[in-house]
CSV table of C-alpha atoms in Angstrom, one decimal:
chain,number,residue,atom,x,y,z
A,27,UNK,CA,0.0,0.0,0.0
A,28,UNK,CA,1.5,3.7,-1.2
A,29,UNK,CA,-0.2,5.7,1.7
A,30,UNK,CA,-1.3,5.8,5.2
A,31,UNK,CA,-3.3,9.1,6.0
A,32,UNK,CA,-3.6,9.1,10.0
A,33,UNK,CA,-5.7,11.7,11.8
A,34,UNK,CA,-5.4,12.1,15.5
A,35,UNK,CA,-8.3,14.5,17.6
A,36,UNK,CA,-9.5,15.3,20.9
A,37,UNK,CA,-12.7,16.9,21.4
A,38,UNK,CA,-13.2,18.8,18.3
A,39,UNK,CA,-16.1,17.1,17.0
A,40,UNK,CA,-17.2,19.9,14.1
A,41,UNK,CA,-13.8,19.7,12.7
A,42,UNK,CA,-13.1,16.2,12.7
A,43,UNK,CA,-16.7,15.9,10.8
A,44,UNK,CA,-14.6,18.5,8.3
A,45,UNK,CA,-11.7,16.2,8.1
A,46,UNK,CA,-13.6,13.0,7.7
A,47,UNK,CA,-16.1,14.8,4.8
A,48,UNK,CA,-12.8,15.5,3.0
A,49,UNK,CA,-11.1,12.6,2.8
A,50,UNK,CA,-14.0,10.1,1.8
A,51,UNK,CA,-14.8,12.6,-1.0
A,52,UNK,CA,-11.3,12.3,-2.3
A,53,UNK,CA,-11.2,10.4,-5.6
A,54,UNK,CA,-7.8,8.8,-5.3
A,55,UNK,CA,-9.0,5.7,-2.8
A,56,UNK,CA,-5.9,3.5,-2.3
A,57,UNK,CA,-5.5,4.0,0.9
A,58,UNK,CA,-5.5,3.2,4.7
A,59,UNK,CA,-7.1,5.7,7.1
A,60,UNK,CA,-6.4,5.5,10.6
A,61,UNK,CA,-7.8,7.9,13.5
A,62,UNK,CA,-6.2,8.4,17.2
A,63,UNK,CA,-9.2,10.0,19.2
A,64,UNK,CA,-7.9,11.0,22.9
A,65,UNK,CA,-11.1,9.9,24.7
A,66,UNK,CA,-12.9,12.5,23.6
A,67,UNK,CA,-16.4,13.5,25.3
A,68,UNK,CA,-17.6,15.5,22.7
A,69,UNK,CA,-19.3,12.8,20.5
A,70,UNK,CA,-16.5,12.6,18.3
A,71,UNK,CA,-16.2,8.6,19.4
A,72,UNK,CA,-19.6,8.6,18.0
A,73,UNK,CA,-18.9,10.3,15.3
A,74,UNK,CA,-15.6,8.0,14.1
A,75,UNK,CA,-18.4,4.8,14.4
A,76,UNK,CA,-20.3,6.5,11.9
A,77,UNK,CA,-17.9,6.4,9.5
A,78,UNK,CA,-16.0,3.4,10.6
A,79,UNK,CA,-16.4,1.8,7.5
A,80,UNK,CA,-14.8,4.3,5.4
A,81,UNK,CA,-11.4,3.9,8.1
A,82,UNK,CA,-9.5,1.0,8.4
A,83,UNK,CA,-7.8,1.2,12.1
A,84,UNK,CA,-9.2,3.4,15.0
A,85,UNK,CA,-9.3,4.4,18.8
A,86,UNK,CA,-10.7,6.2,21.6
A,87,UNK,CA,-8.4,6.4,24.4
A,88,UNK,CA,-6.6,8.5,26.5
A,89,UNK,CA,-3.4,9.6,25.4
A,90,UNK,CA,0.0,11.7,26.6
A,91,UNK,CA,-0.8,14.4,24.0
A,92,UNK,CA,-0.6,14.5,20.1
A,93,UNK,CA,2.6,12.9,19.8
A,94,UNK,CA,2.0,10.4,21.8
A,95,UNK,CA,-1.4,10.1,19.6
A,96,UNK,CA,0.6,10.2,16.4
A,97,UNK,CA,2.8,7.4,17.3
A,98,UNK,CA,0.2,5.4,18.0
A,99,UNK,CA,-1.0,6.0,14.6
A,100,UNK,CA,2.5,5.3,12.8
A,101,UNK,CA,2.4,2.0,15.1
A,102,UNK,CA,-0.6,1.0,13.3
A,103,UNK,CA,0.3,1.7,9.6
A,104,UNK,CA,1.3,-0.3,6.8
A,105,UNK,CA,1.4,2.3,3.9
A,106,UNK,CA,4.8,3.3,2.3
A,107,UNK,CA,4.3,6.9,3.1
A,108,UNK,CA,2.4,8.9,6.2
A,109,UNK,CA,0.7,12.1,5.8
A,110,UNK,CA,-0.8,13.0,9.2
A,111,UNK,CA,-3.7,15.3,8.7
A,112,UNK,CA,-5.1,16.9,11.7
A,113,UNK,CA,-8.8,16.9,12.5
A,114,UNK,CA,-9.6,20.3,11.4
A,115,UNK,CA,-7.6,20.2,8.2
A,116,UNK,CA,-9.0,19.2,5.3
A,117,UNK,CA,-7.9,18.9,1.6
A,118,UNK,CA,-7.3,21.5,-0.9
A,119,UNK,CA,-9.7,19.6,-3.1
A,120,UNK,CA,-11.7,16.2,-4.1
A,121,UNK,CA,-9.0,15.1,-6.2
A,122,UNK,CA,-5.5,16.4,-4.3
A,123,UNK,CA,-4.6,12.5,-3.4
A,124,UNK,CA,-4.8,11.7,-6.9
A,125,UNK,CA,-2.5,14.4,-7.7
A,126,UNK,CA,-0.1,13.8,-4.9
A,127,UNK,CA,0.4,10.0,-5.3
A,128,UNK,CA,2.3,10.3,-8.8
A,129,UNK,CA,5.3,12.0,-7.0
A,130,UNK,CA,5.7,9.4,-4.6
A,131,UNK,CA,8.2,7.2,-5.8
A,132,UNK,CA,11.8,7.7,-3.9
A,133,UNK,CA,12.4,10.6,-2.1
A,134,UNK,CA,11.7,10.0,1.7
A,135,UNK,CA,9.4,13.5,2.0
A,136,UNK,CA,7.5,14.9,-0.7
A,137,UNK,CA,6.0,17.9,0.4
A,138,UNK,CA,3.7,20.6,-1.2
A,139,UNK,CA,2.0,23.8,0.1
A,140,UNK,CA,-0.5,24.2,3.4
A,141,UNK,CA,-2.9,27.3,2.6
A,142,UNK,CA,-4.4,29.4,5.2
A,143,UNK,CA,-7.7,31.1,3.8
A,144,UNK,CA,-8.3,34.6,5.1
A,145,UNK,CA,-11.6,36.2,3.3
A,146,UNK,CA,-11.5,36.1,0.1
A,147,UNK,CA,-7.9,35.4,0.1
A,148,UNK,CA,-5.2,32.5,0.0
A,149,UNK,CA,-1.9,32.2,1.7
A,150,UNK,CA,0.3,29.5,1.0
A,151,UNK,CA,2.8,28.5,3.4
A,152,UNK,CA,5.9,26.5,3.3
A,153,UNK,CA,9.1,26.1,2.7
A,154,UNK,CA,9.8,26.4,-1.0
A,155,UNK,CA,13.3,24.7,-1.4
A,156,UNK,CA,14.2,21.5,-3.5
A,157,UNK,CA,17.2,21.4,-1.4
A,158,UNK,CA,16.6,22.2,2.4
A,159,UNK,CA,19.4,23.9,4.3
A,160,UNK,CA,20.0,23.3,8.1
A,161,UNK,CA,19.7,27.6,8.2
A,162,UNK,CA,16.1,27.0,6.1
A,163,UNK,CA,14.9,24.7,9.1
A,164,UNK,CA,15.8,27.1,12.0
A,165,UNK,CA,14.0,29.8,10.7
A,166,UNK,CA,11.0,27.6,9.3
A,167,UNK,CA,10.3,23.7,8.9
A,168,UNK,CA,7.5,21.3,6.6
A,169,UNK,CA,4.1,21.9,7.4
A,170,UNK,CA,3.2,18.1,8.5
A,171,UNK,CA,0.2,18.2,7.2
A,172,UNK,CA,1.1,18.7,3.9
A,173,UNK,CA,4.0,16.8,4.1
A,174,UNK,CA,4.1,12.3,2.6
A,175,UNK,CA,7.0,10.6,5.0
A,176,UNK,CA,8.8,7.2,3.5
A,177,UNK,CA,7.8,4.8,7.6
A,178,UNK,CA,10.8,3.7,7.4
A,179,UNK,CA,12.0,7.0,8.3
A,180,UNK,CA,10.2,6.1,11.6
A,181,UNK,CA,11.3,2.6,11.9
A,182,UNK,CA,15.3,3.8,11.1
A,183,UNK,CA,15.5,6.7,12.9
A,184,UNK,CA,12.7,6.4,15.8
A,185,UNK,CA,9.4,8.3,16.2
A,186,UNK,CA,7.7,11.8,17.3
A,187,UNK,CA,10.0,12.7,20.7
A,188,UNK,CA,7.3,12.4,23.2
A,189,UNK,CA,9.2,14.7,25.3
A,190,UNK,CA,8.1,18.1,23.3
A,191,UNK,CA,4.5,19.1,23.6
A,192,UNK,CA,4.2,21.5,20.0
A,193,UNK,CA,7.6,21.1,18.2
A,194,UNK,CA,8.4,17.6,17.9
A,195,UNK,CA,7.4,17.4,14.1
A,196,UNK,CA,10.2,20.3,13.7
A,197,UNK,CA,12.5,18.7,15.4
A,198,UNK,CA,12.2,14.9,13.6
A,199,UNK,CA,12.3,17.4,10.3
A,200,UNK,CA,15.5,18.8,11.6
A,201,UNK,CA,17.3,15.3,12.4
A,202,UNK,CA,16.3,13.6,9.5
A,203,UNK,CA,17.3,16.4,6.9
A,204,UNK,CA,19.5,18.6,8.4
A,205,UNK,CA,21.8,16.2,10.2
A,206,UNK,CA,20.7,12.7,8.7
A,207,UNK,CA,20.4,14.2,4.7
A,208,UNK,CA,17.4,12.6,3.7
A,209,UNK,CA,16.0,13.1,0.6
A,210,UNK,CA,13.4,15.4,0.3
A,211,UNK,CA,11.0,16.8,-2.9
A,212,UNK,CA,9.1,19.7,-3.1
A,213,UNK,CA,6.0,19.8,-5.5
A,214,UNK,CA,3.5,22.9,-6.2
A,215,UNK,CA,0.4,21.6,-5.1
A,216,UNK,CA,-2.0,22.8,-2.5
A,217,UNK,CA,-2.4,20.1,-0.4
A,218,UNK,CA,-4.7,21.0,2.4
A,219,UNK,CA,-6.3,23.7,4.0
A,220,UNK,CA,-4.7,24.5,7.6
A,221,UNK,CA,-6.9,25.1,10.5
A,222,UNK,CA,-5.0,27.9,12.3
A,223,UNK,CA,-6.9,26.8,15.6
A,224,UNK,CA,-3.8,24.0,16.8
A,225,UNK,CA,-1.4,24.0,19.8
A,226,UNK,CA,1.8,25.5,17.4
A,227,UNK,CA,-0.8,28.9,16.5
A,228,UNK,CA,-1.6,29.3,20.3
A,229,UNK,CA,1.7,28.9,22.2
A,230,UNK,CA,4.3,30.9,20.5
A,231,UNK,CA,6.4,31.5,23.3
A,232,UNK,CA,6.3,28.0,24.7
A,233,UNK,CA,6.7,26.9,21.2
A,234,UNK,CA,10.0,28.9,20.6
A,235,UNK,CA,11.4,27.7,23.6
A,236,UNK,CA,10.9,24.0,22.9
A,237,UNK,CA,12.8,24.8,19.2
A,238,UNK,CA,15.5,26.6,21.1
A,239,UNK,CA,15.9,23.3,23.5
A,240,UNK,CA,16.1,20.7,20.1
A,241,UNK,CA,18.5,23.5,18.7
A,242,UNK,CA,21.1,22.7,22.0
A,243,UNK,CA,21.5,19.1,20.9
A,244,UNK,CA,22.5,20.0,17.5
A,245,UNK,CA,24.3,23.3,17.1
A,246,UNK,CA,27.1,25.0,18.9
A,247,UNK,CA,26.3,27.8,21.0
A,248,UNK,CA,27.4,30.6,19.0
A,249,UNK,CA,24.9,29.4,16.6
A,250,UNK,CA,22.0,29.0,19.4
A,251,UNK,CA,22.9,33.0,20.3
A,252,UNK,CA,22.7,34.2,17.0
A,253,UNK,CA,19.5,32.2,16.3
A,254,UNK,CA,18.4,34.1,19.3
A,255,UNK,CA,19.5,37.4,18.6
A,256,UNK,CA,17.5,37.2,15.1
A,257,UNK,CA,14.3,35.8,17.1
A,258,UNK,CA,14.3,38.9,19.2
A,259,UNK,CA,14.7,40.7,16.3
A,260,UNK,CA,11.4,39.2,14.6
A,261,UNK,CA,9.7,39.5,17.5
A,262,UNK,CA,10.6,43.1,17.9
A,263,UNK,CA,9.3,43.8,14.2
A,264,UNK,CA,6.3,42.1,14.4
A,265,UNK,CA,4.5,45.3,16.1
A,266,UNK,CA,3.1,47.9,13.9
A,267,UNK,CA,4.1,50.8,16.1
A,268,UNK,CA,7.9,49.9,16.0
A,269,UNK,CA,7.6,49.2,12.4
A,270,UNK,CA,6.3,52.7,12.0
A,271,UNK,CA,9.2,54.2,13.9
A,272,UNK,CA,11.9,52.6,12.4
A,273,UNK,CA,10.4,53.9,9.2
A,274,UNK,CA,9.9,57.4,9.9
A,275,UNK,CA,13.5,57.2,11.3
A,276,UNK,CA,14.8,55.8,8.3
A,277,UNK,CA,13.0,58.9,6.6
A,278,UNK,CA,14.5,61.3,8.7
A,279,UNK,CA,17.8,60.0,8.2
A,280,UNK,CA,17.3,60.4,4.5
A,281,UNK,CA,16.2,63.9,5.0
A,282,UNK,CA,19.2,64.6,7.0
A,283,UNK,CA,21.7,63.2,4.4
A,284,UNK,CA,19.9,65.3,1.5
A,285,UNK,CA,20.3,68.7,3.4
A,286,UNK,CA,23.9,68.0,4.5
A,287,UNK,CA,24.7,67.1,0.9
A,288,UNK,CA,23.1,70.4,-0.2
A,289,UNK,CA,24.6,72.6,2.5
């Protein structure tokens, strides 16, 4: 079997409806489908026996969080490639499977583009390398919902660190390009549609300081300061008001050097 799509949720009945409605309209159907629920007391256990005939494996239990939930899933499947697809997510369109499964020969992660839809508007997000640098993955990493991992990336190099709560996707990215040089292809699809509701969108600080952690095991610590330093930086940035400043200083500084020059 070429693919393993594995969903893990935890009380979020309306989206998981979203996700399942997506994936059992999808035309491409050669795949397994496996779903992690937490225990969830929302009626999504109800919900999953609904469908239970359109998914080949799934649970409702209790877990340690959603890495601990998405190993359980990878324990479970027997495709060449996993895509994990939160539930919430849902794809780009009816036919993006059929699209996606052509690429999937050799390279150990193909990877296309997660879009965020704001009004009338679509954002694609991603990074857009063929070749991705160790610098590309500490300023960014794959989208794992977008993303079709070889499992015997799992099985050679060990699965989701349950020890992170947010950022243990980024850091398996990081260890098995950056330092182990697996393969990697990127294609220009849309693959899904991201729903900006997870734990990574809600826990920026707690989520920079897990990536900061993961960086300690594998770069020296000059690197670790200047990947701080340019953090900081961002963050500073990210506010409209100093934005403004540093613009109307840059003006002023302009104005400054044209009246010296003319005086």
């Amino acid at each position: 079997m070429k693919l393993s799509i594995i969903t893990v949720n935890l009380n979020n009945k309306d989206g998981l409806q979203k996700t399942i409605d997506s994936v059992i309209s999808q035309t491409y159907k050669d795949f397994e489908w496996i779903i992690i629920d937490g225990g969830s007391t929302d009626g999504s256990k109800e919900l999953i026996e609904k469908y239970s005939n359109h998914i080949s494996y799934w649970v409702s239990e209790p877990d340690k969080g959603i890495y601990n939930a998405m190993n359980k899933g990878i324990k479970q499947a027997h495709g060449e490639y996993l895509q994990f697809l939160n539930s919430g997510d849902i794809y780009f369109e009816d036919n993006t499977l059929k699209q996606v499964v052509k690429f999937l020969i050799n390279e150990d992660i193909v990877y296309g583009y997660a879009v965020i839809k704001n009004n009338n508007t679509n954002k694609r997000v991603n990074i857009r390398h063929e070749i991705i640098s160790c610098y590309d993955l500490t300023r960014n990493t794959i989208n794992h919902q977008c993303a079709f991992i070889k499992k015997k990336l799992f099985d050679i190099f060990g699965l989701y660190d349950e020890n992170y709560k947010i950022v243990s996707d980024w850091k398996f990215f990081f260890d098995v390009i950056a330092i182990q040089k697996c393969s990697t292809k990127h294609i220009n699809l849309d693959i899904i549609i991201y729903d900006t509701t997870g734990i990574s969108q809600t826990n920026s600080i707690e989520m920079e300081n897990e990536r900061r952690e993961i960086l300690r095991l594998y770069l020296p610590e000059y690197a670790i300061d200047d990947y701080i330093s340019r953090f900081q930086i961002n963050e500073i940035l990210r506010h409209k008001s100093t934005r403004f400043l540093l613009a109307a200083l840059y003006r002023l500084t302009i104005k400054m050097e044209e009246w010296n020059f003319l005086h």
